[in-house]
Short mmCIF file of C-alpha atoms in Angstrom, two decimals:
data_model
loop_
_atom_site.label_atom_id
_atom_site.label_comp_id
_atom_site.label_asym_id
_atom_site.label_seq_id
_atom_site.Cartn_x
_atom_site.Cartn_y
_atom_site.Cartn_z
CA MET A 30 130.34 109.93 61.60
CA ALA A 31 132.96 110.83 64.22
CA PHE A 32 130.15 111.35 66.73
CA LEU A 33 128.91 107.77 66.20
CA LYS A 34 132.43 106.42 66.72
CA ILE A 35 132.65 108.28 70.02
CA VAL A 36 129.26 106.95 71.11
CA ASN A 37 130.32 103.41 70.17
CA LEU A 38 133.55 103.82 72.13
CA PHE A 39 131.64 104.90 75.23
CA LEU A 40 129.25 101.97 74.85
CA VAL A 41 132.16 99.52 74.62
CA LEU A 42 133.79 101.05 77.70
CA ALA A 43 130.53 100.95 79.65
CA LEU A 44 129.89 97.33 78.70
CA ALA A 45 133.45 96.31 79.53
CA GLN A 46 133.20 97.98 82.92
CA SER A 47 129.90 96.23 83.57
CA VAL A 48 131.28 92.81 82.62
CA LEU A 49 134.45 93.24 84.66
CA CYS A 50 132.63 94.40 87.79
CA GLU A 51 132.38 92.08 90.75
CA HIS A 52 128.84 90.84 91.37
CA ASN A 53 128.84 92.64 94.73
CA ASP A 54 129.79 95.84 92.93
CA LYS A 55 126.94 95.35 90.46
CA LEU A 56 124.46 94.89 93.31
CA LEU A 57 125.76 97.98 95.06
CA GLU A 58 125.68 99.97 91.83
CA TYR A 59 122.14 98.79 91.06
CA THR A 60 120.96 99.66 94.56
CA ILE A 61 122.53 103.11 94.59
CA GLN A 62 121.28 103.99 91.12
CA ASN A 63 117.72 102.87 91.73
CA PHE A 64 116.80 103.15 95.39
CA ALA A 65 117.47 106.88 95.46
CA SER A 66 116.23 107.70 91.97
CA ILE A 67 112.87 105.94 92.20
CA PRO A 68 111.41 108.19 94.91
CA LYS A 69 112.84 111.35 93.38
CA HIS A 70 111.27 110.53 90.02
CA TYR A 71 107.84 109.71 91.41
CA GLU A 72 107.88 112.53 93.96
CA VAL A 73 108.17 115.04 91.14
CA ILE A 74 105.34 113.39 89.21
CA ALA A 75 103.10 113.21 92.30
CA ALA A 76 103.88 116.80 93.29
CA ASN A 77 103.11 118.09 89.79
CA ALA A 78 99.79 116.23 89.72
CA THR A 79 98.99 117.59 93.18
CA ARG A 80 99.85 121.17 92.14
CA TYR A 81 97.51 120.92 89.17
CA LEU A 82 94.78 119.40 91.31
CA LEU A 83 95.09 122.12 93.94
CA LYS A 84 94.54 124.71 91.17
CA ASP A 85 91.53 122.90 89.71
CA GLU A 86 88.58 125.31 89.50
CA ALA A 87 86.06 122.70 90.62
CA LEU A 88 88.15 121.92 93.71
CA LEU A 89 88.64 125.60 94.52
CA ALA A 90 84.89 126.23 94.26
CA ASN A 91 83.91 123.34 96.54
CA HIS A 92 83.88 124.16 100.26
CA LYS A 93 82.16 121.07 101.62
CA PRO A 94 83.80 119.51 104.72
CA GLU A 95 85.13 116.32 103.09
CA VAL A 96 86.55 118.31 100.20
CA MET A 97 88.20 120.82 102.54
CA GLU A 98 89.76 117.92 104.45
CA PHE A 99 90.98 116.49 101.14
CA LYS A 100 92.58 119.84 100.22
CA SER A 101 94.27 119.85 103.60
CA LYS A 102 95.67 116.36 102.98
CA LEU A 103 96.98 117.46 99.58
CA ASN A 104 98.76 120.37 101.26
CA VAL A 105 100.26 118.01 103.85
CA PHE A 106 101.70 115.97 100.99
CA MET A 107 103.12 119.11 99.38
CA ASP A 108 104.75 120.07 102.70
CA LYS A 109 106.26 116.60 103.00
CA TYR A 110 107.48 116.87 99.42
CA ALA A 111 109.03 120.29 100.11
CA ASN A 112 110.98 118.79 103.03
CA SER A 113 111.92 115.56 101.28
CA GLY A 114 115.17 116.84 99.82
CA LYS A 115 116.80 116.29 103.20
CA ASP A 116 117.22 112.53 102.89
CA ILE A 117 115.96 109.39 101.23
CA SER A 118 113.81 108.51 104.22
CA ALA A 119 111.88 111.78 103.90
CA SER A 120 111.35 111.10 100.19
CA TYR A 121 109.86 107.70 100.88
CA GLU A 122 107.76 109.14 103.71
CA ALA A 123 106.28 111.72 101.34
CA LEU A 124 105.50 109.07 98.74
CA ASP A 125 104.03 106.76 101.36
CA TYR A 126 101.68 109.58 102.35
CA PHE A 127 100.74 110.14 98.70
CA VAL A 128 99.98 106.44 98.15
CA ASP A 129 98.00 106.19 101.41
CA LEU A 130 96.04 109.33 100.51
CA THR A 131 95.20 107.94 97.09
CA ASP A 132 94.32 104.48 98.39
CA TYR A 133 92.09 105.90 101.10
CA TYR A 134 89.62 107.34 98.62
CA TYR A 135 89.72 104.48 96.14
CA GLU A 136 89.20 101.89 98.87
CA LEU A 137 86.18 103.53 100.49
CA PRO A 138 83.31 101.07 100.85
CA GLU A 139 80.27 101.71 98.66
CA ASP A 140 78.08 102.59 101.64
CA LYS A 141 80.43 105.47 102.57
CA LEU A 142 80.65 106.95 99.08
CA ASN A 143 78.71 110.20 99.19
CA ASP A 144 78.69 112.97 96.58
CA GLU A 145 81.78 114.65 98.05
CA TYR A 146 83.84 111.47 97.97
CA ARG A 147 82.69 110.74 94.42
CA PHE A 148 83.76 114.27 93.50
CA ILE A 149 87.19 113.67 95.07
CA ILE A 150 87.60 110.38 93.21
CA GLU A 151 86.71 112.11 89.94
CA LEU A 152 89.47 114.65 90.61
CA LEU A 153 91.93 111.90 91.50
CA ASN A 154 91.07 110.20 88.21
CA LYS A 155 91.39 113.44 86.27
CA TYR A 156 94.95 113.95 87.54
CA HIS A 157 95.93 110.26 87.36
CA PHE A 158 96.67 109.78 91.05
CA ARG A 159 95.87 106.08 90.96
CA ASP A 160 98.13 105.56 87.93
CA ILE A 161 101.01 107.34 89.66
CA SER A 162 100.52 105.33 92.83
CA MET A 163 100.33 102.04 90.95
CA GLU A 164 103.38 102.83 88.78
CA LEU A 165 105.40 103.65 91.89
CA THR A 166 104.30 100.45 93.61
CA THR A 167 105.10 98.36 90.54
CA ARG A 168 108.50 100.02 90.15
CA MET A 169 109.39 99.40 93.81
CA GLU A 170 108.28 95.78 93.63
CA LYS A 171 110.40 95.28 90.51
CA PHE A 172 113.37 96.96 92.22
CA PHE A 173 113.12 94.61 95.21
CA GLU A 174 112.59 91.58 92.99
CA THR A 175 115.76 92.38 91.03
CA PHE A 176 117.66 93.19 94.23
CA VAL A 177 116.72 89.84 95.78
CA LYS A 178 117.65 87.97 92.61
CA MET A 179 121.05 89.70 92.38
CA PHE A 180 121.71 89.11 96.07
CA ASP A 181 120.75 85.43 95.87
CA GLU A 182 123.07 84.91 92.91
CA ASN A 183 125.98 85.94 95.13
CA ARG A 184 124.76 84.73 98.49
CA SER A 185 127.98 82.81 99.11
CA ASN A 186 129.99 86.06 99.00
CA TYR A 187 128.32 87.60 102.05
CA GLU A 188 129.00 87.24 105.75
CA SER A 189 126.46 85.69 108.10
CA ASN A 190 125.29 89.01 109.61
CA VAL A 191 124.50 90.35 106.13
CA LEU A 192 122.65 87.13 105.30
CA GLU A 193 120.60 87.45 108.50
CA HIS A 194 119.52 90.98 107.55
CA PHE A 195 118.72 89.82 104.03
CA ASP A 196 116.62 86.91 105.31
CA LYS A 197 114.69 89.26 107.62
CA PHE A 198 114.14 91.60 104.69
CA THR A 199 112.85 88.85 102.39
CA ALA A 200 110.44 87.65 105.08
CA PHE A 201 108.45 90.88 104.73
CA THR A 202 105.51 90.64 102.38
CA ASP A 203 104.29 94.23 102.69
CA LEU A 204 106.01 96.71 100.39
CA GLU A 205 105.91 99.49 102.97
CA GLU A 206 107.64 97.24 105.53
CA LYS A 207 110.30 96.32 102.97
CA VAL A 208 111.04 99.96 102.22
CA LYS A 209 111.26 100.88 105.92
CA TYR A 210 113.55 97.94 106.68
CA PHE A 211 115.70 98.70 103.66
CA ILE A 212 116.14 102.33 104.73
CA ASP A 213 116.94 101.43 108.33
#
């Protein structure tokens, strides 16, 4: 019973702090909490899926050129992931590579789909690469949507140079461009 009272007390304090925060503080808090945590979360998921895929017996037994190139690309992602702890930009670069790698195979035209590419797509499906890529994309789009909404609600509190940067940012329609601009 005492434990529940303590939990309730912490909830009340957290809610009070949230209500009393300035809108600018809430936007900053939201941005800090999410923009750094999103890539870290999905990097781990993507790296784990890639590790399992690289150990897949069918992949290890296949030495055809397209499959060997695919293995090489997976290892490039793992290298990028290993170096991504340095900064947020490196994290997003690693994830961008993962998404591009995944999209490349799923977006191949029918006339280019040979047995090796079909094999690669089967492996990508087995380890849920498309799902990971789509979840990341959806999460980033939702982050930016919420960010824009929160910013717009307090537009009058910002100086003109901040508003100019924000307007440039909102003009981008491509998610990759938004991320790059946001990081810079």
